[in-house]
PDB file of C-alpha atoms in Angstrom:
ATOM      1  CA  MET A  18     -14.789   2.673 -21.989  1.00 49.00           C
ATOM      2  CA  ALA A  19     -12.145   4.312 -24.126  1.00 48.00           C
ATOM      3  CA  ALA A  20     -10.554   5.852 -21.038  1.00 48.00           C
ATOM      4  CA  ILE A  21     -10.424   2.466 -19.296  1.00 47.00           C
ATOM      5  CA  ALA A  22      -8.876   0.925 -22.401  1.00 50.00           C
ATOM      6  CA  ARG A  23      -6.291   3.704 -22.421  1.00 52.00           C
ATOM      7  CA  LEU A  24      -5.486   3.084 -18.747  1.00 48.00           C
ATOM      8  CA  ARG A  25      -5.016  -0.620 -19.437  1.00 53.00           C
ATOM      9  CA  GLU A  26      -2.833   0.193 -22.455  1.00 52.00           C
ATOM     10  CA  LEU A  27      -0.564   2.444 -20.392  1.00 50.00           C
ATOM     11  CA  THR A  28      -0.078  -0.144 -17.658  1.00 53.00           C
ATOM     12  CA  THR A  29       0.114  -3.275 -19.798  1.00 54.00           C
ATOM     13  CA  SER A  30       2.401  -2.169 -22.616  1.00 60.00           C
ATOM     14  CA  PRO A  31       4.318  -4.947 -24.462  1.00 67.00           C
ATOM     15  CA  TRP A  32       7.708  -4.043 -22.983  1.00 63.00           C
ATOM     16  CA  LEU A  33       6.247  -3.947 -19.474  1.00 62.00           C
ATOM     17  CA  ASN A  34       4.579  -7.306 -19.985  1.00 66.00           C
ATOM     18  CA  ARG A  35       7.862  -8.801 -21.172  1.00 70.00           C
ATOM     19  CA  LEU A  36       9.653  -7.468 -18.092  1.00 68.00           C
ATOM     20  CA  ARG A  37       6.950  -8.907 -15.847  1.00 68.00           C
ATOM     21  CA  ARG A  38       7.032 -12.303 -17.526  1.00 70.00           C
ATOM     22  CA  GLY A  39      10.786 -12.434 -17.067  1.00 69.00           C
ATOM     23  CA  PHE A  40      10.899 -11.004 -13.560  1.00 69.00           C
ATOM     24  CA  ILE A  41       8.047 -12.844 -11.818  1.00 76.00           C
ATOM     25  CA  PRO A  42       9.618 -16.337 -12.186  1.00 81.00           C
ATOM     26  CA  LEU A  43      12.901 -14.931 -10.841  1.00 83.00           C
ATOM     27  CA  ALA A  44      11.114 -13.377  -7.861  1.00 81.00           C
ATOM     28  CA  LEU A  45       9.275 -16.609  -7.088  1.00 83.00           C
ATOM     29  CA  LEU A  46      12.501 -18.574  -7.463  1.00 89.00           C
ATOM     30  CA  PHE A  47      14.236 -16.203  -5.034  1.00 85.00           C
ATOM     31  CA  ILE A  48      11.483 -16.668  -2.438  1.00 87.00           C
ATOM     32  CA  ALA A  49      11.426 -20.454  -2.951  1.00 89.00           C
ATOM     33  CA  TYR A  50      15.214 -20.658  -2.557  1.00 84.00           C
ATOM     34  CA  SER A  51      15.012 -18.545   0.603  1.00 88.00           C
ATOM     35  CA  ALA A  52      12.351 -20.890   1.968  1.00 86.00           C
ATOM     36  CA  TYR A  53      14.627 -23.864   1.263  1.00 85.00           C
ATOM     37  CA  ARG A  54      17.576 -22.207   3.007  1.00 87.00           C
ATOM     38  CA  ALA A  55      15.390 -21.212   5.985  1.00 85.00           C
ATOM     39  CA  SER A  56      13.660 -24.584   6.360  1.00 83.00           C
ATOM     40  CA  ASP A  57      15.611 -25.555   9.503  1.00 83.00           C
ATOM     41  CA  TYR A  58      14.560 -22.329  11.246  1.00 83.00           C
ATOM     42  CA  LEU A  59      10.915 -22.147  10.222  1.00 83.00           C
ATOM     43  CA  LEU A  60       9.458 -24.970  12.337  1.00 83.00           C
ATOM     44  CA  PRO A  61      10.774 -23.568  15.658  1.00 84.00           C
ATOM     45  CA  LEU A  62       9.403 -20.145  14.695  1.00 83.00           C
ATOM     46  CA  LEU A  63       5.993 -21.603  13.828  1.00 83.00           C
ATOM     47  CA  ARG A  64       5.846 -23.314  17.217  1.00 86.00           C
ATOM     48  CA  THR A  65       6.313 -20.049  19.103  1.00 87.00           C
ATOM     49  CA  VAL A  66       4.307 -17.678  16.884  1.00 91.00           C
ATOM     50  CA  SER A  67       1.583 -15.706  18.678  1.00 92.00           C
ATOM     51  CA  VAL A  68      -1.782 -16.298  16.994  1.00 94.00           C
ATOM     52  CA  PRO A  69      -3.576 -13.455  18.887  1.00 95.00           C
ATOM     53  CA  ARG A  70      -0.953 -10.998  17.637  1.00 95.00           C
ATOM     54  CA  LEU A  71      -1.321 -12.315  14.109  1.00 96.00           C
ATOM     55  CA  LEU A  72      -5.058 -11.666  14.373  1.00 96.00           C
ATOM     56  CA  LEU A  73      -4.377  -8.158  15.686  1.00 97.00           C
ATOM     57  CA  ALA A  74      -2.059  -7.530  12.723  1.00 97.00           C
ATOM     58  CA  CYS A  75      -4.875  -8.643  10.379  1.00 97.00           C
ATOM     59  CA  MET A  76      -7.337  -6.327  12.143  1.00 97.00           C
ATOM     60  CA  LEU A  77      -4.997  -3.345  11.855  1.00 97.00           C
ATOM     61  CA  TRP A  78      -4.473  -4.013   8.151  1.00 97.00           C
ATOM     62  CA  GLY A  79      -8.219  -4.383   7.599  1.00 96.00           C
ATOM     63  CA  LEU A  80      -8.855  -1.115   9.471  1.00 96.00           C
ATOM     64  CA  ALA A  81      -6.289   0.644   7.275  1.00 96.00           C
ATOM     65  CA  GLN A  82      -8.383  -0.268   4.207  1.00 95.00           C
ATOM     66  CA  TRP A  83     -11.262   1.763   5.665  1.00 96.00           C
ATOM     67  CA  ILE A  84      -8.949   4.692   6.453  1.00 96.00           C
ATOM     68  CA  GLY A  85      -7.523   4.827   2.916  1.00 93.00           C
ATOM     69  CA  PRO A  86     -10.783   6.106   1.339  1.00 94.00           C
ATOM     70  CA  LEU A  87     -10.473   9.267   3.442  1.00 95.00           C
ATOM     71  CA  ALA A  88      -7.823  10.295   0.910  1.00 93.00           C
ATOM     72  CA  SER A  89     -10.345   9.687  -1.882  1.00 92.00           C
ATOM     73  CA  LEU A  90     -12.866  11.830   0.003  1.00 92.00           C
ATOM     74  CA  ALA A  91     -10.336  14.659   0.246  1.00 92.00           C
ATOM     75  CA  MET A  92      -9.605  14.370  -3.473  1.00 90.00           C
ATOM     76  CA  ALA A  93     -13.321  14.402  -4.263  1.00 89.00           C
ATOM     77  CA  ARG A  94     -13.792  17.609  -2.305  1.00 88.00           C
ATOM     78  CA  ILE A  95     -10.776  19.235  -3.970  1.00 87.00           C
ATOM     79  CA  LEU A  96     -12.186  18.370  -7.397  1.00 85.00           C
ATOM     80  CA  GLY A  97     -15.726  19.419  -6.477  1.00 84.00           C
ATOM     81  CA  ILE A  98     -17.118  15.870  -6.697  1.00 85.00           C
ATOM     82  CA  ARG A  99     -20.189  15.343  -4.530  1.00 85.00           C
ATOM     83  CA  LEU A 100     -19.570  11.837  -3.234  1.00 85.00           C
ATOM     84  CA  GLY A 101     -19.570  10.945   0.446  1.00 89.00           C
ATOM     85  CA  TYR A 102     -17.279   8.701   2.441  1.00 91.00           C
ATOM     86  CA  ARG A 103     -19.743   5.788   2.246  1.00 91.00           C
ATOM     87  CA  GLU A 104     -19.731   5.657  -1.556  1.00 91.00           C
ATOM     88  CA  LEU A 105     -15.978   6.155  -1.873  1.00 91.00           C
ATOM     89  CA  ALA A 106     -15.160   3.610   0.835  1.00 92.00           C
ATOM     90  CA  LEU A 107     -17.320   0.948  -0.815  1.00 92.00           C
ATOM     91  CA  ILE A 108     -15.780   1.679  -4.220  1.00 91.00           C
ATOM     92  CA  SER A 109     -12.340   1.055  -2.734  1.00 92.00           C
ATOM     93  CA  VAL A 110     -13.046  -1.796  -0.310  1.00 93.00           C
ATOM     94  CA  LEU A 111     -15.298  -3.859  -2.574  1.00 92.00           C
ATOM     95  CA  ARG A 112     -12.579  -3.844  -5.244  1.00 90.00           C
ATOM     96  CA  LEU A 113      -9.761  -5.039  -2.995  1.00 89.00           C
ATOM     97  CA  PRO A 114      -9.798  -8.581  -4.492  1.00 88.00           C
ATOM     98  CA  ALA A 115      -8.980  -7.088  -7.917  1.00 84.00           C
ATOM     99  CA  LYS A 116      -5.467  -6.165  -6.800  1.00 84.00           C
ATOM    100  CA  TYR A 117      -4.588  -9.866  -6.586  1.00 79.00           C
ATOM    101  CA  LEU A 118      -5.358 -10.470 -10.252  1.00 73.00           C
ATOM    102  CA  PRO A 119      -2.320 -10.939 -12.532  1.00 63.00           C
ATOM    103  CA  GLY A 120      -0.914  -7.614 -13.689  1.00 57.00           C
ATOM    104  CA  GLY A 121      -1.290  -5.675 -10.454  1.00 59.00           C
ATOM    105  CA  ILE A 122      -3.353  -2.822 -11.940  1.00 68.00           C
ATOM    106  CA  TRP A 123      -6.886  -4.173 -11.859  1.00 71.00           C
ATOM    107  CA  GLN A 124      -7.972  -2.533  -8.624  1.00 77.00           C
ATOM    108  CA  SER A 125      -7.204   0.860 -10.150  1.00 78.00           C
ATOM    109  CA  VAL A 126      -9.001  -0.125 -13.360  1.00 79.00           C
ATOM    110  CA  ALA A 127     -12.027  -1.291 -11.339  1.00 83.00           C
ATOM    111  CA  ARG A 128     -12.127   1.933  -9.351  1.00 84.00           C
ATOM    112  CA  PHE A 129     -11.806   3.960 -12.551  1.00 82.00           C
ATOM    113  CA  ALA A 130     -14.757   2.076 -14.025  1.00 84.00           C
ATOM    114  CA  ALA A 131     -16.803   2.694 -10.873  1.00 84.00           C
ATOM    115  CA  TYR A 132     -16.077   6.430 -11.033  1.00 85.00           C
ATOM    116  CA  GLN A 133     -17.061   6.421 -14.698  1.00 81.00           C
ATOM    117  CA  ARG A 134     -20.418   4.817 -13.876  1.00 85.00           C
ATOM    118  CA  LEU A 135     -21.035   7.631 -11.399  1.00 81.00           C
ATOM    119  CA  ALA A 136     -20.517  10.177 -14.221  1.00 77.00           C
ATOM    120  CA  ILE A 137     -17.221  11.457 -12.846  1.00 82.00           C
ATOM    121  CA  LYS A 138     -15.077  12.975 -15.567  1.00 85.00           C
ATOM    122  CA  ASN A 139     -12.266  10.756 -16.807  1.00 83.00           C
ATOM    123  CA  SER A 140      -9.717  13.481 -16.098  1.00 83.00           C
ATOM    124  CA  ASP A 141     -10.922  13.758 -12.496  1.00 83.00           C
ATOM    125  CA  SER A 142     -10.877   9.980 -12.045  1.00 84.00           C
ATOM    126  CA  MET A 143      -7.324   9.810 -13.343  1.00 85.00           C
ATOM    127  CA  THR A 144      -6.301  12.723 -11.109  1.00 86.00           C
ATOM    128  CA  ILE A 145      -7.670  10.927  -8.047  1.00 86.00           C
ATOM    129  CA  LEU A 146      -5.780   7.726  -8.820  1.00 86.00           C
ATOM    130  CA  VAL A 147      -2.490   9.413  -9.750  1.00 88.00           C
ATOM    131  CA  VAL A 148      -2.423  11.849  -6.813  1.00 90.00           C
ATOM    132  CA  GLU A 149      -3.329   9.115  -4.318  1.00 90.00           C
ATOM    133  CA  HIS A 150      -0.445   6.972  -5.552  1.00 91.00           C
ATOM    134  CA  VAL A 151       1.991   9.901  -5.476  1.00 93.00           C
ATOM    135  CA  PHE A 152       0.985  10.755  -1.912  1.00 94.00           C
ATOM    136  CA  ALA A 153       1.206   7.089  -0.907  1.00 94.00           C
ATOM    137  CA  LEU A 154       4.758   6.812  -2.230  1.00 94.00           C
ATOM    138  CA  GLY A 155       5.903  10.149  -0.792  1.00 95.00           C
ATOM    139  CA  THR A 156       4.324   9.505   2.605  1.00 96.00           C
ATOM    140  CA  SER A 157       5.743   5.988   2.967  1.00 96.00           C
ATOM    141  CA  ILE A 158       9.246   7.274   2.170  1.00 96.00           C
ATOM    142  CA  ALA A 159       8.857  10.262   4.499  1.00 96.00           C
ATOM    143  CA  LEU A 160       7.605   8.187   7.434  1.00 96.00           C
ATOM    144  CA  GLY A 161      10.160   5.444   6.844  1.00 96.00           C
ATOM    145  CA  SER A 162      13.012   7.948   6.653  1.00 96.00           C
ATOM    146  CA  ALA A 163      11.819   9.802   9.766  1.00 96.00           C
ATOM    147  CA  LEU A 164      11.686   6.563  11.768  1.00 94.00           C
ATOM    148  CA  LEU A 165      15.134   5.641  10.510  1.00 93.00           C
ATOM    149  CA  LEU A 166      16.495   9.026  11.622  1.00 93.00           C
ATOM    150  CA  LEU A 167      15.051   8.473  15.095  1.00 91.00           C
ATOM    151  CA  ALA A 168      16.558   5.009  15.454  1.00 88.00           C
ATOM    152  CA  THR A 169      19.947   5.101  13.726  1.00 83.00           C
ATOM    153  CA  HIS A 170      23.284   6.157  15.163  1.00 82.00           C
ATOM    154  CA  SER A 171      25.253   5.738  11.955  1.00 85.00           C
ATOM    155  CA  VAL A 172      26.442   8.907  10.263  1.00 88.00           C
ATOM    156  CA  ASN A 173      26.110   7.457   6.754  1.00 90.00           C
ATOM    157  CA  THR A 174      22.643   6.062   7.448  1.00 88.00           C
ATOM    158  CA  THR A 175      21.591   9.402   8.919  1.00 91.00           C
ATOM    159  CA  ARG A 176      22.685  11.204   5.776  1.00 93.00           C
ATOM    160  CA  ILE A 177      20.814   8.766   3.512  1.00 92.00           C
ATOM    161  CA  ALA A 178      17.675   8.960   5.663  1.00 93.00           C
ATOM    162  CA  ALA A 179      17.813  12.760   5.762  1.00 95.00           C
ATOM    163  CA  GLY A 180      18.226  12.894   1.993  1.00 95.00           C
ATOM    164  CA  LEU A 181      15.271  10.564   1.415  1.00 95.00           C
ATOM    165  CA  LEU A 182      13.141  12.544   3.860  1.00 95.00           C
ATOM    166  CA  ALA A 183      13.991  15.818   2.130  1.00 96.00           C
ATOM    167  CA  LEU A 184      13.205  14.375  -1.312  1.00 96.00           C
ATOM    168  CA  ALA A 185       9.902  12.933  -0.081  1.00 95.00           C
ATOM    169  CA  ILE A 186       8.825  16.213   1.513  1.00 95.00           C
ATOM    170  CA  ILE A 187       9.776  18.173  -1.613  1.00 95.00           C
ATOM    171  CA  GLY A 188       7.818  15.718  -3.762  1.00 94.00           C
ATOM    172  CA  LEU A 189       4.741  15.974  -1.523  1.00 94.00           C
ATOM    173  CA  LEU A 190       4.942  19.773  -1.496  1.00 93.00           C
ATOM    174  CA  LEU A 191       5.243  19.885  -5.289  1.00 93.00           C
ATOM    175  CA  ALA A 192       2.267  17.542  -5.670  1.00 90.00           C
ATOM    176  CA  SER A 193       0.262  19.712  -3.260  1.00 89.00           C
ATOM    177  CA  ALA A 194       1.231  22.887  -5.105  1.00 87.00           C
ATOM    178  CA  TRP A 195       0.254  21.342  -8.461  1.00 85.00           C
ATOM    179  CA  LEU A 196      -3.070  20.216  -7.038  1.00 83.00           C
ATOM    180  CA  ARG A 197      -3.735  23.680  -5.620  1.00 79.00           C
ATOM    181  CA  TYR A 198      -2.797  25.314  -8.930  1.00 77.00           C
ATOM    182  CA  LYS A 199      -5.080  23.018 -10.915  1.00 71.00           C
ATOM    183  CA  GLN A 200      -8.038  23.651  -8.607  1.00 66.00           C
ATOM    184  CA  LEU A 201      -7.995  27.410  -8.169  1.00 53.00           C
ATOM    185  CA  HIS A 202     -11.782  27.428  -8.531  1.00 51.00           C
ATOM    186  CA  ALA A 203     -12.299  25.071  -5.577  1.00 56.00           C
ATOM    187  CA  ARG A 204     -13.205  26.725  -2.300  1.00 61.00           C
ATOM    188  CA  GLY A 205     -11.359  25.455   0.729  1.00 68.00           C
ATOM    189  CA  ALA A 206      -8.937  23.366  -1.315  1.00 76.00           C
ATOM    190  CA  LEU A 207      -6.015  23.859   1.085  1.00 81.00           C
ATOM    191  CA  PRO A 208      -7.727  22.268   4.120  1.00 86.00           C
ATOM    192  CA  TRP A 209      -8.686  19.275   1.979  1.00 88.00           C
ATOM    193  CA  ILE A 210      -5.113  18.946   0.702  1.00 89.00           C
ATOM    194  CA  LEU A 211      -4.050  18.843   4.339  1.00 91.00           C
ATOM    195  CA  ASN A 212      -6.713  16.196   4.988  1.00 93.00           C
ATOM    196  CA  LEU A 213      -5.340  14.227   2.056  1.00 93.00           C
ATOM    197  CA  ALA A 214      -1.855  14.289   3.571  1.00 93.00           C
ATOM    198  CA  LEU A 215      -3.060  13.413   7.075  1.00 96.00           C
ATOM    199  CA  SER A 216      -5.318  10.552   5.971  1.00 96.00           C
ATOM    200  CA  THR A 217      -2.522   9.076   3.843  1.00 96.00           C
ATOM    201  CA  CYS A 218      -0.173   9.373   6.805  1.00 96.00           C
ATOM    202  CA  LEU A 219      -2.697   7.649   9.078  1.00 97.00           C
ATOM    203  CA  PHE A 220      -3.099   4.819   6.569  1.00 97.00           C
ATOM    204  CA  TRP A 221       0.642   4.134   6.486  1.00 97.00           C
ATOM    205  CA  MET A 222       0.960   4.400  10.252  1.00 96.00           C
ATOM    206  CA  LEU A 223      -1.671   1.660  10.575  1.00 97.00           C
ATOM    207  CA  ALA A 224      -0.003  -0.425   7.854  1.00 97.00           C
ATOM    208  CA  ALA A 225       3.386  -0.108   9.572  1.00 97.00           C
ATOM    209  CA  ALA A 226       1.784  -0.914  12.943  1.00 97.00           C
ATOM    210  CA  SER A 227       0.246  -4.033  11.402  1.00 97.00           C
ATOM    211  CA  PHE A 228       3.669  -5.162  10.164  1.00 97.00           C
ATOM    212  CA  CYS A 229       5.314  -4.423  13.527  1.00 95.00           C
ATOM    213  CA  VAL A 230       2.677  -6.456  15.395  1.00 96.00           C
ATOM    214  CA  TYR A 231       3.223  -9.272  12.894  1.00 96.00           C
ATOM    215  CA  TRP A 232       6.984  -9.074  13.467  1.00 94.00           C
ATOM    216  CA  ILE A 233       6.479  -9.285  17.236  1.00 93.00           C
ATOM    217  CA  ALA A 234       4.144 -12.263  16.747  1.00 94.00           C
ATOM    218  CA  VAL A 235       6.853 -14.120  14.829  1.00 92.00           C
ATOM    219  CA  PHE A 236      10.058 -13.101  16.618  1.00 90.00           C
ATOM    220  CA  GLY A 237       8.925 -11.706  19.987  1.00 85.00           C
ATOM    221  CA  TYR A 238       9.246  -8.282  21.607  1.00 81.00           C
ATOM    222  CA  ASP A 239      13.025  -8.397  21.799  1.00 76.00           C
ATOM    223  CA  ALA A 240      13.494  -9.140  18.096  1.00 71.00           C
ATOM    224  CA  ALA A 241      14.489  -5.599  17.103  1.00 72.00           C
ATOM    225  CA  ASP A 242      13.857  -1.887  17.546  1.00 84.00           C
ATOM    226  CA  LEU A 243      10.314  -1.393  16.261  1.00 88.00           C
ATOM    227  CA  ARG A 244      11.277   1.957  14.794  1.00 91.00           C
ATOM    228  CA  LEU A 245      13.720   0.154  12.515  1.00 92.00           C
ATOM    229  CA  VAL A 246      11.171  -2.567  11.749  1.00 93.00           C
ATOM    230  CA  GLY A 247       8.541   0.002  10.758  1.00 94.00           C
ATOM    231  CA  SER A 248      11.072   2.005   8.763  1.00 95.00           C
ATOM    232  CA  SER A 249      12.260  -1.099   6.905  1.00 94.00           C
ATOM    233  CA  TYR A 250       8.698  -2.035   6.011  1.00 95.00           C
ATOM    234  CA  LEU A 251       7.785   1.436   4.695  1.00 96.00           C
ATOM    235  CA  LEU A 252      10.956   1.888   2.665  1.00 95.00           C
ATOM    236  CA  SER A 253      10.754  -1.649   1.281  1.00 95.00           C
ATOM    237  CA  TRP A 254       7.160  -1.097   0.191  1.00 94.00           C
ATOM    238  CA  ALA A 255       8.220   2.107  -1.577  1.00 94.00           C
ATOM    239  CA  ALA A 256      11.027   0.242  -3.355  1.00 92.00           C
ATOM    240  CA  GLY A 257       8.583  -2.425  -4.518  1.00 89.00           C
ATOM    241  CA  PHE A 258       6.123   0.216  -5.675  1.00 89.00           C
ATOM    242  CA  VAL A 259       8.540   2.066  -7.943  1.00 86.00           C
ATOM    243  CA  VAL A 260       9.660  -1.168  -9.644  1.00 83.00           C
ATOM    244  CA  ILE A 261       6.631  -1.169 -11.921  1.00 75.00           C
ATOM    245  CA  PHE A 262       7.349  -4.524 -13.559  1.00 71.00           C
ATOM    246  CA  SER A 263       7.020  -6.296 -10.180  1.00 74.00           C
ATOM    247  CA  PRO A 264       3.293  -6.771  -9.338  1.00 76.00           C
ATOM    248  CA  GLN A 265       2.751  -5.548  -5.759  1.00 79.00           C
ATOM    249  CA  GLY A 266       6.525  -5.405  -5.355  1.00 80.00           C
ATOM    250  CA  LEU A 267       6.829  -9.209  -5.445  1.00 84.00           C
ATOM    251  CA  GLY A 268      10.426 -10.182  -4.739  1.00 83.00           C
ATOM    252  CA  VAL A 269      11.643  -6.573  -4.558  1.00 88.00           C
ATOM    253  CA  PHE A 270       9.794  -5.898  -1.291  1.00 91.00           C
ATOM    254  CA  GLU A 271      11.186  -9.082   0.270  1.00 90.00           C
ATOM    255  CA  TRP A 272      14.738  -8.557  -0.982  1.00 90.00           C
ATOM    256  CA  VAL A 273      14.967  -4.930   0.174  1.00 92.00           C
ATOM    257  CA  ALA A 274      13.323  -5.666   3.532  1.00 90.00           C
ATOM    258  CA  GLY A 275      15.642  -8.625   4.042  1.00 89.00           C
ATOM    259  CA  HIS A 276      18.639  -6.293   3.810  1.00 88.00           C
ATOM    260  CA  LEU A 277      17.110  -3.421   5.782  1.00 89.00           C
ATOM    261  CA  MET A 278      15.394  -5.347   8.566  1.00 86.00           C
ATOM    262  CA  PRO A 279      17.415  -5.510  11.796  1.00 81.00           C
ATOM    263  CA  SER A 280      17.662  -9.183  12.749  1.00 80.00           C
ATOM    264  CA  THR A 281      20.116 -11.737  14.089  1.00 81.00           C
ATOM    265  CA  HIS A 282      18.542 -14.407  11.885  1.00 84.00           C
ATOM    266  CA  PRO A 283      19.952 -15.398   8.468  1.00 87.00           C
ATOM    267  CA  LEU A 284      18.823 -13.407   5.452  1.00 89.00           C
ATOM    268  CA  SER A 285      16.742 -16.319   4.156  1.00 90.00           C
ATOM    269  CA  VAL A 286      14.715 -16.438   7.380  1.00 91.00           C
ATOM    270  CA  VAL A 287      14.067 -12.698   7.288  1.00 91.00           C
ATOM    271  CA  VAL A 288      13.003 -12.859   3.628  1.00 92.00           C
ATOM    272  CA  ILE A 289      10.488 -15.638   4.326  1.00 93.00           C
ATOM    273  CA  ALA A 290       9.179 -13.844   7.412  1.00 92.00           C
ATOM    274  CA  VAL A 291       8.678 -10.686   5.366  1.00 93.00           C
ATOM    275  CA  ALA A 292       6.988 -12.675   2.597  1.00 92.00           C
ATOM    276  CA  GLY A 293       4.666 -14.170   5.227  1.00 93.00           C
ATOM    277  CA  PHE A 294       3.201 -10.733   5.861  1.00 95.00           C
ATOM    278  CA  ARG A 295       1.495 -11.003   2.503  1.00 93.00           C
ATOM    279  CA  MET A 296      -0.829 -13.563   4.090  1.00 94.00           C
ATOM    280  CA  ILE A 297      -1.682 -11.044   6.815  1.00 96.00           C
ATOM    281  CA  ALA A 298      -2.507  -8.479   4.113  1.00 95.00           C
ATOM    282  CA  ILE A 299      -4.660 -10.983   2.221  1.00 95.00           C
ATOM    283  CA  ILE A 300      -6.634 -11.916   5.353  1.00 96.00           C
ATOM    284  CA  GLY A 301      -6.966  -8.240   6.314  1.00 96.00           C
ATOM    285  CA  ASP A 302      -8.168  -7.346   2.827  1.00 95.00           C
ATOM    286  CA  LEU A 303     -10.627 -10.240   2.905  1.00 95.00           C
ATOM    287  CA  SER A 304     -12.036  -9.114   6.256  1.00 96.00           C
ATOM    288  CA  ALA A 305     -12.416  -5.524   5.026  1.00 95.00           C
ATOM    289  CA  TRP A 306     -14.050  -6.749   1.809  1.00 95.00           C
ATOM    290  CA  SER A 307     -16.453  -9.029   3.724  1.00 95.00           C
ATOM    291  CA  LEU A 308     -17.478  -6.178   6.014  1.00 95.00           C
ATOM    292  CA  GLY A 309     -17.935  -3.893   3.010  1.00 94.00           C
ATOM    293  CA  LEU A 310     -20.092  -6.478   1.264  1.00 93.00           C
ATOM    294  CA  ALA A 311     -22.295  -6.893   4.351  1.00 92.00           C
ATOM    295  CA  LEU A 312     -22.657  -3.122   4.834  1.00 90.00           C
ATOM    296  CA  SER A 313     -23.417  -2.624   1.149  1.00 88.00           C
ATOM    297  CA  ARG A 314     -26.249  -5.145   1.306  1.00 85.00           C
ATOM    298  CA  CYS A 315     -27.637  -3.653   4.516  1.00 83.00           C
ATOM    299  CA  TRP A 316     -27.571  -0.132   3.107  1.00 75.00           C
ATOM    300  CA  SER A 317     -29.168  -1.354  -0.123  1.00 72.00           C
ATOM    301  CA  ARG A 318     -32.044  -2.922   1.815  1.00 66.00           C
ATOM    302  CA  GLY A 319     -32.422   0.226   3.897  1.00 54.00           C
ATOM    303  CA  SER A 320     -32.801   2.370   0.796  1.00 52.00           C
ATOM    304  CA  GLU A 321     -35.568   0.203  -0.676  1.00 47.00           C
ATOM    305  CA  PRO A 322     -39.075   1.719  -0.486  1.00 45.00           C
TER     306      PRO A 322
END
C-alpha cells in the first residue's frame, strides 16, 4: 500500500493539481468555443457520416486494447515474472474504465495494485509501467514521423520529421539498452525486448488505423492523405501525453491535431472532429472491457471444481 500511495503522491502533487485545475476549464472552453464556431458545418457532416465505418473504428480500437498487453507479457518475461497473457490482458482490460476517472492516472494505479496482489515486487511493477509508457511515447513519435516523411514534400517538414524520428529511435534504443543492462540475469531478454517493441508498434498501428477509419467515416475517402491523417493523430497523441497536467491530453491533443491535420475545413471543424474520436475510444474501451468481463467470468467458472 505504501508503494501505491507513493505512486499517487508522485502523480498528484499540489503543483500538478493546481495546473490541472487551471488548465482543464481552459481546454473545455476551447473545445466548446470550437463547437460553437463549427455549428453550421456539423449538421451536414452528421447527415453523411458512415455508421458502419464508425463501428469498424470502434472495433479496431477495442482490438488494440487486447494487443497492448502483449507489451506487458514481454516485460514480464524480461523481469522473470511468471504471468501469462491471460492474466496480464485481464489486468489491463478490466481496468480500462479507471482511466476516465479525474486525474488521469488511476488505470496505472489500479494495475499497480493488481500486480501487488499477485506478489510482484514494487520495483518490477513500476518498471513495467514506466517502460511501457516510454515505449508508447517513443513508438508513437517514430511511427508518426515516419508517416510524415513518406507523405510530405516540404523541405522544412522533412527536416522536422527526420529530427523527431531520430530522437524517437535514440530514445527507444536507450530504453532498450537500459532494460538489457538492468536484466543481465534474464535469459533471452533481447528477443523479449524486440517483442516489446513490435507489440507496441502493432498497438499504435491499430490505434492509428482506428482514427483513419473514423476520419473516412466523417469526411469521406477523399478528405486527405491517410498517411498525413495517421501521422497527425500519432504526433498529436504524443504531444498530449507529454503535457502531464492535461488528463489524457484533453485540449492539447485537439489543438495540435487541428493544426497538423490536412483538411480544407475550418480549424474549428477539425478540432471538433478530432474531439469526436474520444467517443470512439470510449465505445472501443467499453467493448473490450465487456468482453474481458465475460471471459473472466467464464474462466472463473471453468476453474471451479
